[in-house]
Amino acid sequence: MATQSLILQPGGYKMPLLGFGTWKVDKNSTADVVYKAIEAGYRLLDCACDYGNEVQVGQGIKRAIESGLVTREELFITSKLWNTYHHKEHVPQAFARTLSDLGLEYLDLYLIHFPISLKYVPMEERYPPEWGNMEQDPVPVHETWAAMEELVLGGKVRNIGVSNFSAILLMDVLSYARVKPAVLHIEVHPYLNNADLIKFAQSQGLQVTGYSNFGPASYVELGSPSAQAAVPLFKEERIVKIAANHNKTTAQVILRWLVQNKVAVIPKSNDPARVAQNADIFDFVLSEEEMATINGMNIPFRLNDPGVYANIPIYA
């Protein structure tokens, strides 16, 4: 499978434009799903403590390496620091647990999952800690970031970055970072194209990974009323027409739109045929008119908003 990469700064490492997401992948099938994704050609795996399946992701990775499908150096593994581990003394603890669960010696990218710090939950009490009762315990981002930097300086992770950060929070990190963030990880789909934030991040030398690439589809199964009421992107008439022009699926068109905007994508599926199909996005190009059509679909419609489900309005 032909794929493309983005160069991360400051280290110069390559991050694949196409990755495989592990959010909401059931524990019972995760190892097999991850193995099959690697078999299909995916080299970036997007993980997180909060997803509750890093042990199983690690099993899939181990199987792929031991069977000769891939080497560790050919993979790009991302994980994320959860909200309950923002104090400087908890960052290395959380990182070590993720590394152990994945069965790896290093990570390619470690992200602060949210600019939200919640009360610490000991691992022996509950892991993953999840959102719990949303009890906040404010920790300045600079404290957390300094601890993240120590992971890089100690050789445990190659790149660090932030997830779900606004432009102003990103400016704050950039003002004091010894090790600059390499990646901004945000919700991006045609209903929320985040064009200004992406442009700003890229202007500052960061690469961008977009999650929830298919918009409402990712949240319907979670019972989100707004997602259930929205027109599915797979059935959106303008995208359907563009897909027909290229003899591609609507999912492939959405992913192609993102990578042409130099945004890395992390679709996920439990269906092997769909996994392979989602990877087949590098043999066609959307025209400027088609790109403009999809760009013009921005509402904006944010689906992953802690202000709605956790009463923590980080985007207010």
PDB file of C-alpha atoms in Angstrom:
ATOM      1  CA  MET A   1       0.000   0.000   0.000  1.00  0.00           C
ATOM      2  CA  ALA A   2       1.473   3.315  -1.089  1.00  0.00           C
ATOM      3  CA  THR A   3       1.244   5.920   1.634  1.00  0.00           C
ATOM      4  CA  GLN A   4       2.721   9.299   2.486  1.00  0.00           C
ATOM      5  CA  SER A   5       4.257  10.893   5.565  1.00  0.00           C
ATOM      6  CA  LEU A   6       4.548  14.199   7.380  1.00  0.00           C
ATOM      7  CA  ILE A   7       7.861  15.360   8.851  1.00  0.00           C
ATOM      8  CA  LEU A   8       7.691  16.174  12.555  1.00  0.00           C
ATOM      9  CA  GLN A   9       9.657  18.980  14.146  1.00  0.00           C
ATOM     10  CA  PRO A  10      11.954  19.349  15.962  1.00  0.00           C
ATOM     11  CA  GLY A  11      13.165  15.747  15.607  1.00  0.00           C
ATOM     12  CA  GLY A  12      12.649  15.185  11.884  1.00  0.00           C
ATOM     13  CA  TYR A  13      10.772  11.912  12.376  1.00  0.00           C
ATOM     14  CA  LYS A  14       8.226  10.776   9.776  1.00  0.00           C
ATOM     15  CA  MET A  15       4.564  10.352  10.767  1.00  0.00           C
ATOM     16  CA  PRO A  16       2.302   8.519   8.291  1.00  0.00           C
ATOM     17  CA  LEU A  17      -0.592  10.551   6.890  1.00  0.00           C
ATOM     18  CA  LEU A  18      -2.791   7.476   7.219  1.00  0.00           C
ATOM     19  CA  GLY A  19      -3.271   5.843  10.594  1.00  0.00           C
ATOM     20  CA  PHE A  20      -5.627   3.453  12.333  1.00  0.00           C
ATOM     21  CA  GLY A  21      -7.676   4.602  15.316  1.00  0.00           C
ATOM     22  CA  THR A  22      -8.343   2.329  18.298  1.00  0.00           C
ATOM     23  CA  TRP A  23     -11.044   4.360  20.094  1.00  0.00           C
ATOM     24  CA  LYS A  24     -14.158   2.242  20.712  1.00  0.00           C
ATOM     25  CA  VAL A  25     -12.529  -0.930  19.393  1.00  0.00           C
ATOM     26  CA  ASP A  26     -13.805  -3.715  21.646  1.00  0.00           C
ATOM     27  CA  LYS A  27     -11.189  -5.361  23.866  1.00  0.00           C
ATOM     28  CA  ASN A  28     -12.240  -8.820  22.728  1.00  0.00           C
ATOM     29  CA  SER A  29     -11.382  -8.082  19.104  1.00  0.00           C
ATOM     30  CA  THR A  30      -8.709  -5.385  19.427  1.00  0.00           C
ATOM     31  CA  ALA A  31      -5.662  -7.639  18.997  1.00  0.00           C
ATOM     32  CA  ASP A  32      -7.038  -9.182  15.805  1.00  0.00           C
ATOM     33  CA  VAL A  33      -8.270  -5.844  14.447  1.00  0.00           C
ATOM     34  CA  VAL A  34      -4.873  -4.221  15.024  1.00  0.00           C
ATOM     35  CA  TYR A  35      -3.045  -7.148  13.431  1.00  0.00           C
ATOM     36  CA  LYS A  36      -5.297  -7.000  10.372  1.00  0.00           C
ATOM     37  CA  ALA A  37      -4.846  -3.229  10.111  1.00  0.00           C
ATOM     38  CA  ILE A  38      -1.067  -3.677  10.063  1.00  0.00           C
ATOM     39  CA  GLU A  39      -1.508  -6.494   7.546  1.00  0.00           C
ATOM     40  CA  ALA A  40      -3.545  -4.092   5.373  1.00  0.00           C
ATOM     41  CA  GLY A  41      -0.655  -1.620   5.380  1.00  0.00           C
ATOM     42  CA  TYR A  42      -1.403   0.764   8.240  1.00  0.00           C
ATOM     43  CA  ARG A  43       1.738   1.865  10.042  1.00  0.00           C
ATOM     44  CA  LEU A  44       0.392   4.509  12.453  1.00  0.00           C
ATOM     45  CA  LEU A  45      -1.676   3.288  15.399  1.00  0.00           C
ATOM     46  CA  ASP A  46      -3.491   5.869  17.514  1.00  0.00           C
ATOM     47  CA  CYS A  47      -3.967   4.722  21.106  1.00  0.00           C
ATOM     48  CA  ALA A  48      -4.818   6.151  24.530  1.00  0.00           C
ATOM     49  CA  CYS A  49      -4.987   5.097  28.146  1.00  0.00           C
ATOM     50  CA  ASP A  50      -8.626   6.181  28.184  1.00  0.00           C
ATOM     51  CA  TYR A  51      -9.585   3.766  25.393  1.00  0.00           C
ATOM     52  CA  GLY A  52      -9.059   0.857  27.793  1.00  0.00           C
ATOM     53  CA  ASN A  53      -7.539  -1.487  25.212  1.00  0.00           C
ATOM     54  CA  GLU A  54      -3.805  -0.743  25.129  1.00  0.00           C
ATOM     55  CA  VAL A  55      -2.909  -4.239  26.378  1.00  0.00           C
ATOM     56  CA  GLN A  56      -4.806  -5.734  23.458  1.00  0.00           C
ATOM     57  CA  VAL A  57      -3.315  -3.228  20.990  1.00  0.00           C
ATOM     58  CA  GLY A  58       0.097  -4.333  22.219  1.00  0.00           C
ATOM     59  CA  GLN A  59      -0.820  -7.964  21.626  1.00  0.00           C
ATOM     60  CA  GLY A  60      -1.728  -7.167  18.029  1.00  0.00           C
ATOM     61  CA  ILE A  61       1.532  -5.271  17.527  1.00  0.00           C
ATOM     62  CA  LYS A  62       3.573  -8.101  19.039  1.00  0.00           C
ATOM     63  CA  ARG A  63       1.909 -10.653  16.798  1.00  0.00           C
ATOM     64  CA  ALA A  64       2.559  -8.534  13.702  1.00  0.00           C
ATOM     65  CA  ILE A  65       6.234  -8.088  14.572  1.00  0.00           C
ATOM     66  CA  GLU A  66       6.807 -11.725  15.530  1.00  0.00           C
ATOM     67  CA  SER A  67       5.147 -12.957  12.331  1.00  0.00           C
ATOM     68  CA  GLY A  68       7.441 -10.782  10.230  1.00  0.00           C
ATOM     69  CA  LEU A  69       4.721  -8.490   8.921  1.00  0.00           C
ATOM     70  CA  VAL A  70       6.530  -5.404  10.151  1.00  0.00           C
ATOM     71  CA  THR A  71       9.396  -4.223  12.338  1.00  0.00           C
ATOM     72  CA  ARG A  72       8.985  -1.915  15.319  1.00  0.00           C
ATOM     73  CA  GLU A  73      10.859   0.840  13.487  1.00  0.00           C
ATOM     74  CA  GLU A  74       8.314   0.708  10.667  1.00  0.00           C
ATOM     75  CA  LEU A  75       5.465   1.480  13.058  1.00  0.00           C
ATOM     76  CA  PHE A  76       4.470   4.848  14.491  1.00  0.00           C
ATOM     77  CA  ILE A  77       2.689   4.435  17.827  1.00  0.00           C
ATOM     78  CA  THR A  78       0.819   7.300  19.472  1.00  0.00           C
ATOM     79  CA  SER A  79      -0.709   7.369  22.948  1.00  0.00           C
ATOM     80  CA  LYS A  80      -2.109  10.017  25.255  1.00  0.00           C
ATOM     81  CA  LEU A  81      -1.809  11.234  28.842  1.00  0.00           C
ATOM     82  CA  TRP A  82      -5.169  11.103  30.605  1.00  0.00           C
ATOM     83  CA  ASN A  83      -6.715  13.984  32.554  1.00  0.00           C
ATOM     84  CA  THR A  84      -6.082  12.452  35.981  1.00  0.00           C
ATOM     85  CA  TYR A  85      -2.304  12.369  35.516  1.00  0.00           C
ATOM     86  CA  HIS A  86      -1.418  16.035  34.881  1.00  0.00           C
ATOM     87  CA  HIS A  87       0.659  16.593  38.038  1.00  0.00           C
ATOM     88  CA  LYS A  88       4.374  16.351  37.255  1.00  0.00           C
ATOM     89  CA  GLU A  89       4.868  13.323  39.498  1.00  0.00           C
ATOM     90  CA  HIS A  90       2.043  11.421  37.787  1.00  0.00           C
ATOM     91  CA  VAL A  91       3.113  11.953  34.157  1.00  0.00           C
ATOM     92  CA  PRO A  92       6.005   9.424  34.183  1.00  0.00           C
ATOM     93  CA  GLN A  93       3.818   6.953  36.081  1.00  0.00           C
ATOM     94  CA  ALA A  94       1.056   7.163  33.467  1.00  0.00           C
ATOM     95  CA  PHE A  95       3.542   6.965  30.612  1.00  0.00           C
ATOM     96  CA  ALA A  96       5.236   3.898  32.099  1.00  0.00           C
ATOM     97  CA  ARG A  97       1.884   2.126  32.414  1.00  0.00           C
ATOM     98  CA  THR A  98       1.005   2.856  28.785  1.00  0.00           C
ATOM     99  CA  LEU A  99       4.427   1.676  27.610  1.00  0.00           C
ATOM    100  CA  SER A 100       4.095  -1.515  29.654  1.00  0.00           C
ATOM    101  CA  ASP A 101       0.552  -2.204  28.449  1.00  0.00           C
ATOM    102  CA  LEU A 102       1.605  -1.753  24.825  1.00  0.00           C
ATOM    103  CA  GLY A 103       4.681  -3.924  25.377  1.00  0.00           C
ATOM    104  CA  LEU A 104       6.982  -1.325  23.846  1.00  0.00           C
ATOM    105  CA  GLU A 105      10.355   0.192  24.710  1.00  0.00           C
ATOM    106  CA  TYR A 106       9.472   3.653  23.393  1.00  0.00           C
ATOM    107  CA  LEU A 107       6.615   5.659  21.888  1.00  0.00           C
ATOM    108  CA  ASP A 108       6.774   7.692  18.708  1.00  0.00           C
ATOM    109  CA  LEU A 109       4.320  10.303  19.997  1.00  0.00           C
ATOM    110  CA  TYR A 110       2.766  11.090  23.389  1.00  0.00           C
ATOM    111  CA  LEU A 111       0.004  13.680  23.647  1.00  0.00           C
ATOM    112  CA  ILE A 112      -1.744  15.547  26.441  1.00  0.00           C
ATOM    113  CA  HIS A 113      -5.228  14.176  25.744  1.00  0.00           C
ATOM    114  CA  PHE A 114      -7.231  17.199  26.960  1.00  0.00           C
ATOM    115  CA  PRO A 115      -6.365  20.593  28.472  1.00  0.00           C
ATOM    116  CA  ILE A 116      -8.328  19.405  31.503  1.00  0.00           C
ATOM    117  CA  SER A 117      -6.871  18.204  34.796  1.00  0.00           C
ATOM    118  CA  LEU A 118      -8.995  15.993  37.006  1.00  0.00           C
ATOM    119  CA  LYS A 119      -8.355  14.668  40.490  1.00  0.00           C
ATOM    120  CA  TYR A 120      -5.741  11.921  40.581  1.00  0.00           C
ATOM    121  CA  VAL A 121      -7.055   8.360  40.671  1.00  0.00           C
ATOM    122  CA  PRO A 122      -4.508   5.754  41.849  1.00  0.00           C
ATOM    123  CA  MET A 123      -4.058   2.964  39.313  1.00  0.00           C
ATOM    124  CA  GLU A 124      -4.773   0.293  41.883  1.00  0.00           C
ATOM    125  CA  GLU A 125      -8.139   1.948  42.509  1.00  0.00           C
ATOM    126  CA  ARG A 126      -9.285   2.264  38.891  1.00  0.00           C
ATOM    127  CA  TYR A 127      -7.517   2.001  35.541  1.00  0.00           C
ATOM    128  CA  PRO A 128      -8.233   3.451  33.106  1.00  0.00           C
ATOM    129  CA  PRO A 129      -9.603   6.169  35.394  1.00  0.00           C
ATOM    130  CA  GLU A 130     -12.171   7.415  32.838  1.00  0.00           C
ATOM    131  CA  TRP A 131     -14.049  10.640  33.548  1.00  0.00           C
ATOM    132  CA  GLY A 132     -15.376   9.514  36.929  1.00  0.00           C
ATOM    133  CA  ASN A 133     -17.361  12.206  38.695  1.00  0.00           C
ATOM    134  CA  MET A 134     -15.485  14.988  36.855  1.00  0.00           C
ATOM    135  CA  GLU A 135     -13.819  16.329  39.993  1.00  0.00           C
ATOM    136  CA  GLN A 136     -11.383  18.961  38.746  1.00  0.00           C
ATOM    137  CA  ASP A 137      -7.935  19.493  40.235  1.00  0.00           C
ATOM    138  CA  PRO A 138      -6.326  22.418  38.395  1.00  0.00           C
ATOM    139  CA  VAL A 139      -2.757  21.888  37.225  1.00  0.00           C
ATOM    140  CA  PRO A 140      -1.022  24.513  35.049  1.00  0.00           C
ATOM    141  CA  VAL A 141      -0.254  23.251  31.564  1.00  0.00           C
ATOM    142  CA  HIS A 142       3.380  24.324  31.936  1.00  0.00           C
ATOM    143  CA  GLU A 143       3.846  21.839  34.802  1.00  0.00           C
ATOM    144  CA  THR A 144       2.458  18.980  32.750  1.00  0.00           C
ATOM    145  CA  TRP A 145       4.413  20.016  29.672  1.00  0.00           C
ATOM    146  CA  ALA A 146       7.710  20.136  31.576  1.00  0.00           C
ATOM    147  CA  ALA A 147       7.115  16.549  32.699  1.00  0.00           C
ATOM    148  CA  MET A 148       6.318  15.557  29.104  1.00  0.00           C
ATOM    149  CA  GLU A 149       9.599  17.123  27.996  1.00  0.00           C
ATOM    150  CA  GLU A 150      11.497  14.984  30.493  1.00  0.00           C
ATOM    151  CA  LEU A 151      10.164  11.890  28.723  1.00  0.00           C
ATOM    152  CA  VAL A 152      11.730  13.103  25.477  1.00  0.00           C
ATOM    153  CA  LEU A 153      14.995  14.093  27.137  1.00  0.00           C
ATOM    154  CA  GLY A 154      15.105  10.669  28.781  1.00  0.00           C
ATOM    155  CA  GLY A 155      14.757   8.914  25.416  1.00  0.00           C
ATOM    156  CA  LYS A 156      11.428   7.297  26.249  1.00  0.00           C
ATOM    157  CA  VAL A 157       9.365   9.060  23.593  1.00  0.00           C
ATOM    158  CA  ARG A 158      10.462  10.619  20.314  1.00  0.00           C
ATOM    159  CA  ASN A 159       7.832  13.340  19.959  1.00  0.00           C
ATOM    160  CA  ILE A 160       5.297  15.047  22.216  1.00  0.00           C
ATOM    161  CA  GLY A 161       2.218  17.066  21.402  1.00  0.00           C
ATOM    162  CA  VAL A 162      -1.212  18.226  22.466  1.00  0.00           C
ATOM    163  CA  SER A 163      -4.773  17.144  21.785  1.00  0.00           C
ATOM    164  CA  ASN A 164      -7.969  19.197  21.910  1.00  0.00           C
ATOM    165  CA  PHE A 165      -6.035  22.430  22.509  1.00  0.00           C
ATOM    166  CA  SER A 166      -7.282  25.784  21.246  1.00  0.00           C
ATOM    167  CA  ALA A 167      -5.015  28.288  19.486  1.00  0.00           C
ATOM    168  CA  ILE A 168      -4.552  30.354  22.657  1.00  0.00           C
ATOM    169  CA  LEU A 169      -3.513  27.285  24.673  1.00  0.00           C
ATOM    170  CA  LEU A 170      -1.151  26.275  21.908  1.00  0.00           C
ATOM    171  CA  MET A 171       0.379  29.766  21.939  1.00  0.00           C
ATOM    172  CA  ASP A 172       0.887  29.389  25.676  1.00  0.00           C
ATOM    173  CA  VAL A 173       2.779  26.099  25.320  1.00  0.00           C
ATOM    174  CA  LEU A 174       4.895  27.487  22.491  1.00  0.00           C
ATOM    175  CA  SER A 175       5.904  30.461  24.655  1.00  0.00           C
ATOM    176  CA  TYR A 176       7.829  28.346  27.181  1.00  0.00           C
ATOM    177  CA  ALA A 177       8.424  24.918  25.640  1.00  0.00           C
ATOM    178  CA  ARG A 178      11.999  23.646  25.681  1.00  0.00           C
ATOM    179  CA  VAL A 179      10.818  20.789  23.467  1.00  0.00           C
ATOM    180  CA  LYS A 180       8.258  22.147  21.029  1.00  0.00           C
ATOM    181  CA  PRO A 181       5.022  20.236  20.446  1.00  0.00           C
ATOM    182  CA  ALA A 182       5.285  18.242  17.224  1.00  0.00           C
ATOM    183  CA  VAL A 183       1.596  17.489  16.690  1.00  0.00           C
ATOM    184  CA  LEU A 184      -1.810  19.025  17.346  1.00  0.00           C
ATOM    185  CA  HIS A 185      -4.507  16.338  17.541  1.00  0.00           C
ATOM    186  CA  ILE A 186      -8.038  17.725  17.009  1.00  0.00           C
ATOM    187  CA  GLU A 187     -11.515  16.887  15.767  1.00  0.00           C
ATOM    188  CA  VAL A 188     -11.664  17.495  12.004  1.00  0.00           C
ATOM    189  CA  HIS A 189     -14.359  16.545   9.506  1.00  0.00           C
ATOM    190  CA  PRO A 190     -16.380  18.388   6.828  1.00  0.00           C
ATOM    191  CA  TYR A 191     -18.871  19.696   9.413  1.00  0.00           C
ATOM    192  CA  LEU A 192     -15.978  21.034  11.562  1.00  0.00           C
ATOM    193  CA  ASN A 193     -12.999  21.762   9.333  1.00  0.00           C
ATOM    194  CA  ASN A 194     -11.049  23.758  11.967  1.00  0.00           C
ATOM    195  CA  ALA A 195      -9.308  25.519   9.067  1.00  0.00           C
ATOM    196  CA  ASP A 196      -8.022  28.512  11.046  1.00  0.00           C
ATOM    197  CA  LEU A 197      -6.627  26.388  13.872  1.00  0.00           C
ATOM    198  CA  ILE A 198      -4.963  24.018  11.416  1.00  0.00           C
ATOM    199  CA  LYS A 199      -3.429  26.918   9.506  1.00  0.00           C
ATOM    200  CA  PHE A 200      -2.084  28.424  12.728  1.00  0.00           C
ATOM    201  CA  ALA A 201      -0.635  25.139  13.982  1.00  0.00           C
ATOM    202  CA  GLN A 202       1.045  24.427  10.662  1.00  0.00           C
ATOM    203  CA  SER A 203       2.466  27.968  10.589  1.00  0.00           C
ATOM    204  CA  GLN A 204       4.108  27.233  13.948  1.00  0.00           C
ATOM    205  CA  GLY A 205       5.772  24.083  12.668  1.00  0.00           C
ATOM    206  CA  LEU A 206       3.277  21.552  14.044  1.00  0.00           C
ATOM    207  CA  GLN A 207       1.672  18.787  12.033  1.00  0.00           C
ATOM    208  CA  VAL A 208      -2.019  18.080  12.575  1.00  0.00           C
ATOM    209  CA  THR A 209      -3.843  14.812  13.126  1.00  0.00           C
ATOM    210  CA  GLY A 210      -7.597  14.900  12.666  1.00  0.00           C
ATOM    211  CA  TYR A 211      -9.842  12.529  14.590  1.00  0.00           C
ATOM    212  CA  SER A 212     -13.545  11.688  14.177  1.00  0.00           C
ATOM    213  CA  ASN A 213     -12.936  11.966  10.448  1.00  0.00           C
ATOM    214  CA  PHE A 214     -16.472  10.853   9.603  1.00  0.00           C
ATOM    215  CA  GLY A 215     -18.176  13.317  11.925  1.00  0.00           C
ATOM    216  CA  PRO A 216     -21.519  12.202  13.398  1.00  0.00           C
ATOM    217  CA  ALA A 217     -20.905   8.544  12.544  1.00  0.00           C
ATOM    218  CA  SER A 218     -18.427   8.297  15.417  1.00  0.00           C
ATOM    219  CA  TYR A 219     -20.971   9.482  17.985  1.00  0.00           C
ATOM    220  CA  VAL A 220     -24.322   7.998  16.936  1.00  0.00           C
ATOM    221  CA  GLU A 221     -23.554   4.758  18.774  1.00  0.00           C
ATOM    222  CA  LEU A 222     -22.751   6.791  21.900  1.00  0.00           C
ATOM    223  CA  GLY A 223     -26.321   8.081  21.938  1.00  0.00           C
ATOM    224  CA  SER A 224     -25.477  11.681  21.044  1.00  0.00           C
ATOM    225  CA  PRO A 225     -28.780  13.413  20.146  1.00  0.00           C
ATOM    226  CA  SER A 226     -27.026  15.970  17.931  1.00  0.00           C
ATOM    227  CA  ALA A 227     -25.150  13.239  16.060  1.00  0.00           C
ATOM    228  CA  GLN A 228     -28.316  11.220  15.592  1.00  0.00           C
ATOM    229  CA  ALA A 229     -30.143  14.255  14.203  1.00  0.00           C
ATOM    230  CA  ALA A 230     -27.403  15.210  11.731  1.00  0.00           C
ATOM    231  CA  VAL A 231     -27.225  14.185   8.087  1.00  0.00           C
ATOM    232  CA  PRO A 232     -24.599  11.404   7.977  1.00  0.00           C
ATOM    233  CA  LEU A 233     -21.560  12.510   6.008  1.00  0.00           C
ATOM    234  CA  PHE A 234     -21.670   9.226   4.110  1.00  0.00           C
ATOM    235  CA  LYS A 235     -25.047  10.324   2.694  1.00  0.00           C
ATOM    236  CA  GLU A 236     -24.312  14.018   2.224  1.00  0.00           C
ATOM    237  CA  GLU A 237     -25.308  14.755  -1.389  1.00  0.00           C
ATOM    238  CA  ARG A 238     -22.263  16.833  -2.301  1.00  0.00           C
ATOM    239  CA  ILE A 239     -19.872  14.171  -1.030  1.00  0.00           C
ATOM    240  CA  VAL A 240     -21.877  11.417  -2.732  1.00  0.00           C
ATOM    241  CA  LYS A 241     -21.546  13.272  -6.046  1.00  0.00           C
ATOM    242  CA  ILE A 242     -17.791  13.759  -5.656  1.00  0.00           C
ATOM    243  CA  ALA A 243     -17.383  10.075  -4.766  1.00  0.00           C
ATOM    244  CA  ALA A 244     -19.243   9.067  -7.934  1.00  0.00           C
ATOM    245  CA  ASN A 245     -16.938  11.279 -10.007  1.00  0.00           C
ATOM    246  CA  HIS A 246     -13.923   9.307  -8.792  1.00  0.00           C
ATOM    247  CA  ASN A 247     -15.530   5.868  -8.432  1.00  0.00           C
ATOM    248  CA  LYS A 248     -14.694   5.998  -4.737  1.00  0.00           C
ATOM    249  CA  THR A 249     -16.686   5.697  -1.521  1.00  0.00           C
ATOM    250  CA  THR A 250     -17.796   8.741   0.437  1.00  0.00           C
ATOM    251  CA  ALA A 251     -15.462   7.641   3.246  1.00  0.00           C
ATOM    252  CA  GLN A 252     -12.514   7.620   0.852  1.00  0.00           C
ATOM    253  CA  VAL A 253     -13.418  11.107  -0.399  1.00  0.00           C
ATOM    254  CA  ILE A 254     -13.552  12.493   3.157  1.00  0.00           C
ATOM    255  CA  LEU A 255     -10.184  10.964   4.012  1.00  0.00           C
ATOM    256  CA  ARG A 256      -8.690  12.218   0.746  1.00  0.00           C
ATOM    257  CA  TRP A 257      -9.950  15.748   1.476  1.00  0.00           C
ATOM    258  CA  LEU A 258      -8.169  15.644   4.818  1.00  0.00           C
ATOM    259  CA  VAL A 259      -4.826  14.339   3.578  1.00  0.00           C
ATOM    260  CA  GLN A 260      -4.842  16.879   0.724  1.00  0.00           C
ATOM    261  CA  ASN A 261      -5.093  19.491   3.482  1.00  0.00           C
ATOM    262  CA  LYS A 262      -1.992  17.840   5.019  1.00  0.00           C
ATOM    263  CA  VAL A 263      -3.985  16.528   7.969  1.00  0.00           C
ATOM    264  CA  ALA A 264      -3.182  12.986   9.111  1.00  0.00           C
ATOM    265  CA  VAL A 265      -6.214  10.730   9.478  1.00  0.00           C
ATOM    266  CA  ILE A 266      -6.994   7.860  11.864  1.00  0.00           C
ATOM    267  CA  PRO A 267     -10.155   6.064  10.689  1.00  0.00           C
ATOM    268  CA  LYS A 268     -11.127   2.832  12.397  1.00  0.00           C
ATOM    269  CA  SER A 269     -13.345  -0.081  11.484  1.00  0.00           C
ATOM    270  CA  ASN A 270     -13.906  -3.628  12.664  1.00  0.00           C
ATOM    271  CA  ASP A 271     -14.645  -4.712   9.077  1.00  0.00           C
ATOM    272  CA  PRO A 272     -11.470  -5.926   7.269  1.00  0.00           C
ATOM    273  CA  ALA A 273     -12.888  -4.902   3.880  1.00  0.00           C
ATOM    274  CA  ARG A 274     -13.619  -1.393   5.161  1.00  0.00           C
ATOM    275  CA  VAL A 275     -10.168  -1.193   6.757  1.00  0.00           C
ATOM    276  CA  ALA A 276      -8.558  -1.922   3.383  1.00  0.00           C
ATOM    277  CA  GLN A 277     -10.942   0.423   1.589  1.00  0.00           C
ATOM    278  CA  ASN A 278     -10.152   3.328   3.922  1.00  0.00           C
ATOM    279  CA  ALA A 279      -6.470   2.905   3.116  1.00  0.00           C
ATOM    280  CA  ASP A 280      -7.043   3.199  -0.634  1.00  0.00           C
ATOM    281  CA  ILE A 281      -6.907   6.997  -0.828  1.00  0.00           C
ATOM    282  CA  PHE A 282      -3.592   7.751  -2.506  1.00  0.00           C
ATOM    283  CA  ASP A 283      -4.469   6.923  -6.122  1.00  0.00           C
ATOM    284  CA  PHE A 284      -6.749   9.888  -6.844  1.00  0.00           C
ATOM    285  CA  VAL A 285      -6.775  13.647  -6.337  1.00  0.00           C
ATOM    286  CA  LEU A 286      -9.683  15.966  -5.588  1.00  0.00           C
ATOM    287  CA  SER A 287      -9.918  19.048  -7.782  1.00  0.00           C
ATOM    288  CA  GLU A 288      -9.712  22.550  -6.350  1.00  0.00           C
ATOM    289  CA  GLU A 289     -13.457  22.877  -6.899  1.00  0.00           C
ATOM    290  CA  GLU A 290     -14.151  19.625  -5.056  1.00  0.00           C
ATOM    291  CA  MET A 291     -11.901  20.653  -2.184  1.00  0.00           C
ATOM    292  CA  ALA A 292     -13.698  24.003  -1.988  1.00  0.00           C
ATOM    293  CA  THR A 293     -17.075  22.260  -1.978  1.00  0.00           C
ATOM    294  CA  ILE A 294     -16.132  20.149   1.039  1.00  0.00           C
ATOM    295  CA  ASN A 295     -14.424  23.078   2.756  1.00  0.00           C
ATOM    296  CA  GLY A 296     -17.702  24.958   2.372  1.00  0.00           C
ATOM    297  CA  MET A 297     -19.627  22.369   4.372  1.00  0.00           C
ATOM    298  CA  ASN A 298     -18.227  23.685   7.671  1.00  0.00           C
ATOM    299  CA  ILE A 299     -21.060  24.539  10.120  1.00  0.00           C
ATOM    300  CA  PRO A 300     -19.131  24.334  12.562  1.00  0.00           C
ATOM    301  CA  PHE A 301     -20.518  21.254  14.330  1.00  0.00           C
ATOM    302  CA  ARG A 302     -18.356  19.989  17.196  1.00  0.00           C
ATOM    303  CA  LEU A 303     -19.152  16.532  18.518  1.00  0.00           C
ATOM    304  CA  ASN A 304     -16.437  15.954  21.131  1.00  0.00           C
ATOM    305  CA  ASP A 305     -17.204  18.823  23.499  1.00  0.00           C
ATOM    306  CA  PRO A 306     -16.525  18.400  27.247  1.00  0.00           C
ATOM    307  CA  GLY A 307     -18.700  21.465  27.757  1.00  0.00           C
ATOM    308  CA  VAL A 308     -21.683  19.321  26.771  1.00  0.00           C
ATOM    309  CA  TYR A 309     -20.980  15.963  28.409  1.00  0.00           C
ATOM    310  CA  ALA A 310     -18.767  17.054  31.332  1.00  0.00           C
ATOM    311  CA  ASN A 311     -19.755  20.672  31.966  1.00  0.00           C
ATOM    312  CA  ILE A 312     -16.157  21.729  31.285  1.00  0.00           C
ATOM    313  CA  PRO A 313     -16.486  24.320  28.479  1.00  0.00           C
ATOM    314  CA  ILE A 314     -12.956  24.355  27.080  1.00  0.00           C
ATOM    315  CA  TYR A 315     -14.200  25.696  23.737  1.00  0.00           C
ATOM    316  CA  ALA A 316     -16.383  28.497  25.150  1.00  0.00           C
TER     317      ALA A 316
END
